[in-house]
Tab-separated table of C-alpha atoms in Angstrom:
chain	number	residue	atom	x	y	z
A	548	UNK	CA	69.294	186.270	92.961
A	549	UNK	CA	68.557	186.592	96.239
A	550	UNK	CA	71.020	186.685	99.397
A	551	UNK	CA	73.620	183.682	99.787
A	552	UNK	CA	74.988	185.255	102.989
A	553	UNK	CA	73.797	187.945	105.605
A	554	UNK	CA	76.214	188.735	108.982
A	555	UNK	CA	73.892	190.455	111.824
A	556	UNK	CA	75.681	192.628	114.393
A	557	UNK	CA	78.707	189.983	114.459
A	558	UNK	CA	80.963	190.393	117.020
A	559	UNK	CA	83.759	187.765	118.160
A	560	UNK	CA	86.103	187.699	121.283
A	561	UNK	CA	88.952	185.782	122.680
A	562	UNK	CA	89.620	185.090	126.154
A	563	UNK	CA	87.490	185.328	129.121
A	564	UNK	CA	87.425	187.322	131.782
A	565	UNK	CA	89.800	190.628	131.913
A	566	UNK	CA	91.597	189.251	128.910
A	567	UNK	CA	88.549	189.489	126.490
A	568	UNK	CA	90.633	190.668	123.143
A	569	UNK	CA	87.617	192.120	121.060
A	570	UNK	CA	88.661	190.982	117.376
A	571	UNK	CA	85.246	192.021	115.449
A	572	UNK	CA	83.007	194.509	116.439
A	573	UNK	CA	79.011	194.287	115.164
A	574	UNK	CA	79.691	193.521	111.989
A	575	UNK	CA	76.518	193.887	109.415
A	576	UNK	CA	77.661	192.662	106.223
A	577	UNK	CA	75.420	190.537	103.017
A	578	UNK	CA	76.570	188.988	99.512
A	579	UNK	CA	73.609	188.500	96.930
A	580	UNK	CA	74.089	185.457	94.725
A	581	UNK	CA	76.414	185.709	91.967
A	582	UNK	CA	78.284	188.633	93.428
A	583	UNK	CA	82.458	188.969	93.512
A	584	UNK	CA	83.702	190.845	97.203
A	585	UNK	CA	86.515	191.636	98.209
A	586	UNK	CA	87.142	192.267	101.603
A	587	UNK	CA	90.617	194.225	102.411
A	588	UNK	CA	92.477	195.445	105.597
A	589	UNK	CA	95.590	195.265	106.964
A	590	UNK	CA	97.148	192.428	108.625
A	591	UNK	CA	95.413	191.875	112.219
A	592	UNK	CA	92.250	193.810	111.313
A	593	UNK	CA	90.079	190.867	111.494
A	594	UNK	CA	89.137	190.022	108.440
A	595	UNK	CA	90.587	186.503	108.433
A	596	UNK	CA	88.372	185.729	111.541
A	597	UNK	CA	85.359	186.741	109.760
A	598	UNK	CA	86.120	184.379	107.022
A	599	UNK	CA	86.705	181.820	109.629
A	600	UNK	CA	82.839	182.370	110.959
A	601	UNK	CA	81.732	182.946	107.207
A	602	UNK	CA	82.979	179.359	106.679
A	603	UNK	CA	81.608	177.869	109.248
A	604	UNK	CA	85.286	177.095	111.011
A	605	UNK	CA	84.465	178.831	114.173
A	606	UNK	CA	81.175	180.480	116.005
A	607	UNK	CA	80.688	184.342	116.766
A	608	UNK	CA	80.126	185.435	120.382
A	609	UNK	CA	77.357	186.831	119.424
A	610	UNK	CA	75.136	188.219	116.427
A	611	UNK	CA	74.165	185.748	113.578
A	612	UNK	CA	75.041	184.556	110.222
A	613	UNK	CA	72.871	183.177	107.254
A	614	UNK	CA	74.482	180.765	104.897
A	615	UNK	CA	72.376	180.237	101.934
A	616	UNK	CA	68.794	180.628	104.442
A	617	UNK	CA	70.791	178.581	107.269
A	618	UNK	CA	70.712	180.025	110.353
A	619	UNK	CA	74.300	178.613	111.350
A	620	UNK	CA	73.892	179.578	115.104
A	621	UNK	CA	71.202	176.719	115.441
A	622	UNK	CA	73.840	173.818	113.002
A	623	UNK	CA	75.252	171.311	115.294
A	624	UNK	CA	78.851	171.170	114.887
A	625	UNK	CA	78.539	167.851	112.117
A	626	UNK	CA	75.641	170.069	110.281
A	627	UNK	CA	78.457	173.153	110.175
A	628	UNK	CA	80.898	170.584	108.903
A	629	UNK	CA	78.443	169.236	105.949
A	630	UNK	CA	77.600	173.382	105.285
A	631	UNK	CA	81.475	173.138	104.832
A	632	UNK	CA	81.408	170.381	102.292
A	633	UNK	CA	78.754	170.901	100.333
A	634	UNK	CA	77.931	174.731	100.228
A	635	UNK	CA	81.550	176.096	100.752
A	636	UNK	CA	85.070	176.342	98.840
A	637	UNK	CA	88.217	177.216	100.558
A	638	UNK	CA	91.327	178.767	99.083
A	639	UNK	CA	94.205	179.529	100.965
A	640	UNK	CA	97.449	181.783	100.996
A	641	UNK	CA	99.584	178.059	100.761
A	642	UNK	CA	97.893	176.190	98.841
A	643	UNK	CA	96.957	173.583	102.041
A	644	UNK	CA	97.834	170.769	99.175
A	645	UNK	CA	98.757	167.638	100.385
A	646	UNK	CA	102.510	166.649	99.413
A	647	UNK	CA	102.175	162.962	98.870
A	648	UNK	CA	99.027	163.244	96.640
A	649	UNK	CA	98.741	163.896	92.727
A	650	UNK	CA	96.755	167.006	91.678
A	651	UNK	CA	93.903	165.165	91.031
A	652	UNK	CA	93.798	163.146	94.373
A	653	UNK	CA	94.130	166.487	96.030
A	654	UNK	CA	91.305	167.302	94.398
A	655	UNK	CA	89.020	164.139	94.834
A	656	UNK	CA	89.448	164.628	98.524
A	657	UNK	CA	86.053	166.684	99.045
A	658	UNK	CA	84.366	164.084	96.790
A	659	UNK	CA	85.868	161.484	99.424
A	660	UNK	CA	84.278	163.104	102.305
A	661	UNK	CA	80.833	163.891	100.409
A	662	UNK	CA	81.091	159.553	99.675
A	663	UNK	CA	81.100	159.982	95.924
A	664	UNK	CA	81.710	156.599	93.956
A	665	UNK	CA	85.508	156.556	92.939
A	666	UNK	CA	84.679	156.752	89.168
A	667	UNK	CA	82.721	159.724	89.704
A	668	UNK	CA	84.786	161.077	91.807
A	669	UNK	CA	87.979	160.849	89.044
A	670	UNK	CA	85.408	162.044	86.332
A	671	UNK	CA	84.788	165.349	88.714
A	672	UNK	CA	88.244	166.065	89.826
A	673	UNK	CA	89.651	165.729	86.141
A	674	UNK	CA	86.732	167.911	84.672
A	675	UNK	CA	87.578	171.027	87.851
A	676	UNK	CA	91.284	170.394	86.906
A	677	UNK	CA	90.020	171.133	82.850
A	678	UNK	CA	88.185	174.291	84.326
A	679	UNK	CA	91.604	175.548	85.401
A	680	UNK	CA	94.011	174.710	82.098
A	681	UNK	CA	95.178	171.845	84.542
A	682	UNK	CA	93.993	168.959	82.430
A	683	UNK	CA	97.905	168.163	81.569
A	684	UNK	CA	99.140	167.974	85.094
A	685	UNK	CA	96.730	165.781	86.888
A	686	UNK	CA	99.447	163.557	87.899
A	687	UNK	CA	101.735	165.647	88.916
A	688	UNK	CA	102.669	166.079	92.535
A	689	UNK	CA	102.940	169.682	94.017
A	690	UNK	CA	106.663	169.850	94.082
A	691	UNK	CA	106.280	169.360	90.660
A	692	UNK	CA	104.007	172.633	90.419
A	693	UNK	CA	104.757	175.918	90.641
A	694	UNK	CA	102.807	178.139	92.933
A	695	UNK	CA	100.592	179.316	89.694
A	696	UNK	CA	99.745	176.183	89.146
A	697	UNK	CA	99.176	174.810	92.952
A	698	UNK	CA	96.954	177.813	93.486
A	699	UNK	CA	95.059	176.511	90.284
A	700	UNK	CA	94.932	172.661	92.182
A	701	UNK	CA	93.552	174.530	95.188
A	702	UNK	CA	91.005	176.495	93.411
A	703	UNK	CA	89.768	172.872	91.323
A	704	UNK	CA	89.623	171.622	94.754
A	705	UNK	CA	87.334	174.132	95.828
A	706	UNK	CA	84.551	173.788	93.048
A	707	UNK	CA	85.133	170.415	92.622
A	708	UNK	CA	81.712	169.686	94.513
A	709	UNK	CA	79.675	172.915	92.829
A	710	UNK	CA	79.898	174.957	96.408
A	711	UNK	CA	77.225	178.315	96.823
A	712	UNK	CA	79.988	180.390	98.245
A	713	UNK	CA	83.653	180.545	97.223
A	714	UNK	CA	86.050	181.579	100.119
A	715	UNK	CA	89.589	182.627	99.257
A	716	UNK	CA	91.840	183.756	101.720
A	717	UNK	CA	95.118	185.957	100.379
A	718	UNK	CA	94.913	184.048	97.468
A	719	UNK	CA	97.483	185.776	95.449
A	720	UNK	CA	99.907	186.682	98.846
A	721	UNK	CA	102.764	183.674	97.713
A	722	UNK	CA	102.767	183.739	94.561
A	723	UNK	CA	104.370	186.726	92.091
A	724	UNK	CA	103.060	189.641	89.934
A	725	UNK	CA	102.314	187.569	86.992
A	726	UNK	CA	100.994	184.028	88.149
A	727	UNK	CA	99.096	186.892	90.905
A	728	UNK	CA	97.196	187.793	87.622
A	729	UNK	CA	96.539	184.328	86.209
A	730	UNK	CA	94.764	183.778	89.536
A	731	UNK	CA	92.576	186.872	89.359
A	732	UNK	CA	91.406	186.369	85.742
A	733	UNK	CA	90.396	182.689	86.969
A	734	UNK	CA	88.677	183.925	89.880
A	735	UNK	CA	87.074	186.505	87.516
A	736	UNK	CA	86.327	183.652	84.704
A	737	UNK	CA	84.582	181.576	87.837
A	738	UNK	CA	82.244	184.676	88.729
A	739	UNK	CA	80.808	185.219	85.360
A	740	UNK	CA	80.134	181.925	85.029
A	741	UNK	CA	78.071	182.553	88.307
A	742	UNK	CA	80.339	181.640	91.162
A	743	UNK	CA	79.862	183.892	94.126
A	744	UNK	CA	83.316	185.196	95.346
A	745	UNK	CA	84.320	186.374	98.372
A	746	UNK	CA	88.241	187.444	98.725
A	747	UNK	CA	89.804	188.348	101.929
A	748	UNK	CA	93.519	190.790	101.029
A	749	UNK	CA	95.385	193.493	102.267
A	750	UNK	CA	95.734	194.586	98.417
A	751	UNK	CA	94.082	197.460	96.843
A	752	UNK	CA	95.189	196.095	93.772
A	753	UNK	CA	93.745	192.852	94.067
A	754	UNK	CA	90.338	194.163	96.048
A	755	UNK	CA	90.243	196.865	93.503
A	756	UNK	CA	89.047	193.926	91.127
A	757	UNK	CA	85.775	192.696	92.498
A	758	UNK	CA	82.635	193.718	91.680
A	759	UNK	CA	82.226	195.378	95.708
A	760	UNK	CA	85.041	196.082	98.211
A	761	UNK	CA	84.338	196.666	101.907
A	762	UNK	CA	86.880	197.505	104.531
A	763	UNK	CA	87.549	196.195	107.639
A	764	UNK	CA	90.165	198.022	110.691
A	765	UNK	CA	89.875	197.294	114.022
A	766	UNK	CA	87.149	194.580	113.630
A	767	UNK	CA	84.705	197.377	112.443
A	768	UNK	CA	83.432	196.675	108.768
A	769	UNK	CA	82.868	199.423	106.111
A	770	UNK	CA	81.887	200.237	102.534
A	771	UNK	CA	85.342	202.131	101.841
A	772	UNK	CA	86.240	202.751	98.090
A	773	UNK	CA	89.654	202.830	96.905
A	774	UNK	CA	90.184	206.218	97.497
A	775	UNK	CA	88.958	206.571	100.921
A	776	UNK	CA	90.825	204.003	102.094
A	777	UNK	CA	93.828	205.794	100.834
A	778	UNK	CA	93.089	209.093	102.978
A	779	UNK	CA	92.896	206.482	105.471
A	780	UNK	CA	96.340	205.196	105.838
A	781	UNK	CA	97.858	208.597	104.685
A	782	UNK	CA	96.172	209.565	108.205
A	783	UNK	CA	97.875	206.778	109.982
A	784	UNK	CA	101.213	207.237	108.316
A	785	UNK	CA	101.032	210.825	109.882
A	786	UNK	CA	100.385	209.820	113.097
């Protein structure tokens, strides 16, 4: 299928002069189109920073990111915004829904930014909600929905523009275990339908449901399996 994403020697620092804090160090990472990959690491490891760089929400200090063949460092801010809109879908731990808007209106938002006409916009938003099993909740506002239903709305919103890449940052972190299982089943279904999924998580049980898992600690990335992760965590506990 070919590479959808490639990170080459990515570094990210915050601060200036003597107060520079390195967050990501020489990250090399790639994904094939149609893959389902989990990036696992503890809080403060740099995993959300990496997602922000891949999602065109920030720029690396050094290194290169290619997304669907486009070299991001050569893009203007407006071009990056267009890539975010048309090629990337975002799913966040806290849903990021507008409380005064219905589920349908929340899902319509990316289509409004993409200047899709009203009737087509409503049709596509309704289809996206049907796809995630919320056809009967389109007129409900977030305060009328459960946590799992809110995350389904967020996934529908992420998918409504048919993005090349779906980025999910701790998508089950605010959910109970039953709702979390339903959301993970939905991600598997979307991936089986051809959606490329990159998920950020600190939970090994969530990460191991992906096709491939990589591990990030102290800003460094490795292709570590669950057995290696367990040994590393045991070692940390002995210190």
